[in-house]
Short mmCIF file of C-alpha atoms in Angstrom, two decimals:
data_model
loop_
_atom_site.label_atom_id
_atom_site.label_comp_id
_atom_site.label_asym_id
_atom_site.label_seq_id
_atom_site.Cartn_x
_atom_site.Cartn_y
_atom_site.Cartn_z
CA MET S 1 39.34 -28.17 13.68
CA ARG S 2 38.26 -26.03 16.52
CA ARG S 3 35.70 -24.10 14.39
CA LEU S 4 34.27 -27.56 13.43
CA GLY S 5 33.78 -28.29 17.29
CA ILE S 6 32.23 -25.01 17.82
CA ALA S 7 29.72 -25.29 14.66
CA ALA S 8 28.97 -28.75 16.11
CA ALA S 9 28.11 -27.45 19.47
CA LEU S 10 26.11 -24.53 17.98
CA VAL S 11 24.07 -27.04 15.83
CA LEU S 12 23.56 -29.44 18.71
CA ALA S 13 22.32 -26.39 21.10
CA ALA S 14 19.95 -25.22 18.36
CA VAL S 15 18.45 -28.84 17.84
CA VAL S 16 18.18 -29.32 21.66
CA ALA S 17 16.31 -25.57 22.06
CA LEU S 18 13.90 -26.61 19.15
CA TRP S 19 13.04 -30.00 21.18
CA ILE S 20 12.29 -28.22 24.24
CA ALA S 21 10.37 -25.87 22.53
CA ALA S 22 8.26 -28.56 20.84
CA LEU S 23 7.80 -30.25 24.21
CA LYS S 24 6.09 -27.09 25.72
CA LEU S 25 3.87 -26.79 22.58
CA LEU S 26 2.42 -30.54 23.53
CA PRO S 27 -0.56 -30.94 25.79
CA ASP S 28 -0.18 -32.25 29.33
CA ALA S 29 -0.70 -36.10 29.51
CA PRO S 30 -4.07 -36.79 31.34
CA ALA S 31 -4.06 -39.16 34.05
CA ASP S 32 -3.66 -42.80 33.41
CA ARG S 33 -6.92 -44.03 32.91
CA PRO S 34 -8.69 -45.86 30.06
CA ARG S 35 -10.54 -43.68 27.71
CA PRO S 36 -13.39 -44.94 25.00
CA VAL S 37 -11.94 -42.75 22.11
CA PRO S 38 -10.55 -44.95 19.55
CA ALA S 39 -7.51 -43.76 17.78
CA SER S 40 -8.10 -42.69 14.21
CA THR S 41 -7.27 -39.92 11.91
CA ALA S 42 -10.79 -39.39 11.19
CA ALA S 43 -11.35 -38.92 15.00
CA VAL S 44 -8.47 -36.51 15.58
CA ALA S 45 -9.62 -34.16 12.86
CA GLN S 46 -12.99 -34.12 14.48
CA LEU S 47 -11.99 -33.01 17.88
CA PRO S 48 -14.24 -30.37 19.47
CA GLY S 49 -11.21 -28.31 21.24
CA LEU S 50 -11.38 -26.83 24.68
CA LEU S 51 -14.96 -26.52 25.82
CA HIS S 52 -16.60 -23.57 27.99
CA VAL S 53 -17.36 -24.75 31.36
CA PRO S 54 -21.11 -25.01 31.28
CA VAL S 55 -21.80 -24.05 34.91
CA ARG S 56 -21.46 -20.35 35.54
CA GLY S 57 -18.79 -19.47 38.19
CA VAL S 58 -17.29 -23.09 38.24
CA ALA S 59 -13.35 -23.05 37.37
CA ARG S 60 -11.80 -25.54 35.47
CA SER S 61 -9.55 -26.48 38.53
CA ALA S 62 -12.60 -27.42 40.29
CA LEU S 63 -13.87 -30.11 37.86
CA ARG S 64 -13.21 -33.79 38.87
CA ASP S 65 -13.13 -36.64 36.28
CA SER S 66 -16.04 -38.90 37.12
CA TRP S 67 -16.18 -40.98 34.00
CA GLY S 68 -16.41 -44.53 34.42
CA ASP S 69 -17.37 -44.18 38.19
CA ALA S 70 -20.06 -46.85 39.54
CA ARG S 71 -23.73 -45.86 39.64
CA ALA S 72 -26.64 -47.45 40.79
CA GLY S 73 -24.61 -49.53 43.27
CA GLY S 74 -22.29 -50.74 40.65
CA ALA S 75 -24.82 -51.69 38.21
CA ARG S 76 -23.57 -49.15 35.57
CA ALA S 77 -20.78 -46.86 34.76
CA HIS S 78 -21.16 -43.17 34.78
CA HIS S 79 -20.67 -41.61 31.31
CA GLY S 80 -20.34 -37.78 31.42
CA LEU S 81 -19.16 -35.43 33.97
CA ASP S 82 -20.72 -33.97 37.22
CA ILE S 83 -20.40 -30.55 38.03
CA PRO S 84 -21.97 -29.79 41.30
CA ALA S 85 -23.23 -26.26 42.10
CA PRO S 86 -26.20 -24.52 43.95
CA ALA S 87 -29.56 -25.10 42.80
CA GLY S 88 -30.53 -22.49 40.34
CA THR S 89 -27.05 -21.73 38.93
CA PRO S 90 -26.96 -20.81 35.33
CA VAL S 91 -26.04 -23.51 32.83
CA GLU S 92 -24.50 -22.14 29.68
CA ALA S 93 -23.53 -23.68 26.25
CA ALA S 94 -20.10 -25.45 26.45
CA ALA S 95 -20.01 -24.96 22.50
CA ALA S 96 -21.78 -23.43 19.69
CA GLY S 97 -24.36 -24.98 17.90
CA MET S 98 -28.38 -25.64 17.71
CA VAL S 99 -30.62 -26.82 20.15
CA GLU S 100 -31.66 -30.22 18.82
CA LYS S 101 -33.84 -31.52 21.59
CA LEU S 102 -35.49 -30.26 24.80
CA PHE S 103 -36.29 -33.59 26.56
CA GLU S 104 -38.01 -34.76 29.73
CA SER S 105 -36.37 -38.28 30.56
CA HIS S 106 -36.33 -40.61 33.63
CA ASP S 107 -32.75 -40.75 34.00
CA GLY S 108 -31.77 -37.32 32.90
CA GLY S 109 -34.85 -35.29 34.06
CA THR S 110 -34.94 -31.81 32.34
CA THR S 111 -32.45 -31.90 29.41
CA VAL S 112 -31.03 -30.24 26.57
CA TYR S 113 -29.38 -31.36 23.68
CA VAL S 114 -27.11 -29.15 21.47
CA ARG S 115 -25.58 -30.34 18.09
CA SER S 116 -22.41 -28.68 16.82
CA PRO S 117 -22.71 -26.72 13.58
CA ASP S 118 -21.38 -29.58 11.58
CA ARG S 119 -23.22 -32.22 13.67
CA ARG S 120 -20.60 -34.14 14.77
CA TRP S 121 -20.89 -33.64 18.09
CA SER S 122 -23.86 -33.57 20.65
CA TYR S 123 -23.40 -31.77 23.90
CA TYR S 124 -26.02 -33.27 26.64
CA TYR S 125 -27.03 -31.18 29.71
CA ALA S 126 -28.95 -32.91 32.37
CA HIS S 127 -30.57 -32.78 35.57
CA LEU S 128 -31.69 -29.05 35.08
CA ALA S 129 -34.21 -27.59 37.38
CA GLY S 130 -35.60 -25.76 34.22
CA TYR S 131 -34.97 -23.89 30.95
CA ALA S 132 -33.43 -20.70 30.26
CA PRO S 133 -36.56 -18.16 29.30
CA GLY S 134 -37.19 -18.61 25.67
CA LEU S 135 -35.04 -21.52 24.85
CA ALA S 136 -36.33 -23.47 22.15
CA GLU S 137 -35.61 -26.31 19.81
CA GLY S 138 -33.95 -25.07 16.19
CA GLN S 139 -32.47 -22.18 18.34
CA ALA S 140 -28.89 -21.41 17.43
CA VAL S 141 -26.50 -20.85 20.30
CA GLN S 142 -23.02 -19.63 21.08
CA VAL S 143 -20.46 -20.48 23.70
CA GLY S 144 -21.79 -19.13 27.03
CA THR S 145 -25.48 -18.80 25.84
CA PRO S 146 -27.90 -19.54 28.80
CA LEU S 147 -29.60 -22.98 28.41
CA GLY S 148 -31.18 -23.77 31.80
CA PHE S 149 -30.51 -23.99 35.72
CA VAL S 150 -28.82 -26.60 37.86
CA GLY S 151 -31.30 -28.81 39.26
CA ASP S 152 -31.60 -32.41 40.69
CA THR S 153 -34.30 -33.77 38.33
CA GLY S 154 -34.35 -37.35 36.83
CA ASN S 155 -32.27 -39.74 39.02
CA ALA S 156 -29.87 -37.41 40.42
CA GLY S 157 -31.41 -37.73 43.78
CA ALA S 158 -33.17 -35.07 45.79
CA GLY S 159 -30.91 -32.35 47.06
CA ASN S 160 -27.93 -33.51 44.50
CA PHE S 161 -27.90 -30.50 42.77
CA HIS S 162 -25.36 -30.83 39.84
CA LEU S 163 -25.14 -30.77 36.04
CA HIS S 164 -24.46 -33.91 34.33
CA PHE S 165 -22.60 -32.96 31.15
CA GLY S 166 -22.33 -35.33 28.24
CA LEU S 167 -20.25 -35.43 25.08
CA SER S 168 -20.93 -37.72 22.01
CA ARG S 169 -19.45 -38.10 18.81
CA THR S 170 -21.90 -38.40 16.07
CA ALA S 171 -22.57 -38.79 12.47
CA PRO S 172 -24.22 -36.02 10.69
CA ASP S 173 -27.40 -38.03 9.92
CA GLN S 174 -27.72 -39.70 13.40
CA HIS S 175 -30.70 -39.00 15.93
CA TRP S 176 -30.06 -36.44 18.79
CA ALA S 177 -29.64 -39.21 21.50
CA GLN S 178 -27.33 -41.39 19.42
CA GLY S 179 -23.53 -41.58 19.03
CA GLU S 180 -20.47 -42.62 20.70
CA GLU S 181 -20.24 -41.25 24.16
CA VAL S 182 -16.99 -39.50 25.09
CA ASP S 183 -15.50 -38.64 28.10
CA PRO S 184 -15.64 -34.70 28.21
CA PHE S 185 -13.49 -34.08 31.03
CA PRO S 186 -10.13 -33.68 28.91
CA TYR S 187 -12.17 -31.22 26.63
CA LEU S 188 -13.22 -29.01 29.60
CA VAL S 189 -9.68 -28.97 31.43
CA GLY S 190 -7.68 -28.29 28.21
CA ARG S 191 -5.86 -31.99 28.18
CA ALA S 192 -5.65 -34.04 25.07
CA PRO S 193 -7.81 -37.03 25.37
CA ARG S 194 -5.86 -40.45 25.65
CA ARG S 195 -5.92 -42.21 22.38
#
């Protein structure tokens, strides 16, 4: 009987150890905030993973989630992540892909759209002061490839130097500016998005 008790205690200890190990493998829970990403098996299979911080020299710990913050006096919600940095700081590709569009827009100013190799993600870089030398549509980029420089173009406001980084889930046949906007913050700081 005593052997049975010892065996049961060992089995219980092993189960507890496995449970603790499994908890350590799970990602940290993000802040309790609604996220626009719908839960679905297809969506989970397409997650882009941890992204490179697209402004050179900015630490992950310095990033602040600005998704949903009021803009234009409350007329619209912010859909992206603003990364403040000094004017002219290099902006780098957050993920591998292809430069799909170099675009000058009223709101985003000087912008770059990069599409993932499977065309299921679009990475948007806005308010740039200018493009990296030689950057061209159709160009393949790797993580860290220079794309441009932090600026205040578009509706950023004079002297409000930052990169607006956007992330969209797209279908392969969608246009470069289409797709479902997704909060990029969890993908830059290493937290699982809320589903």
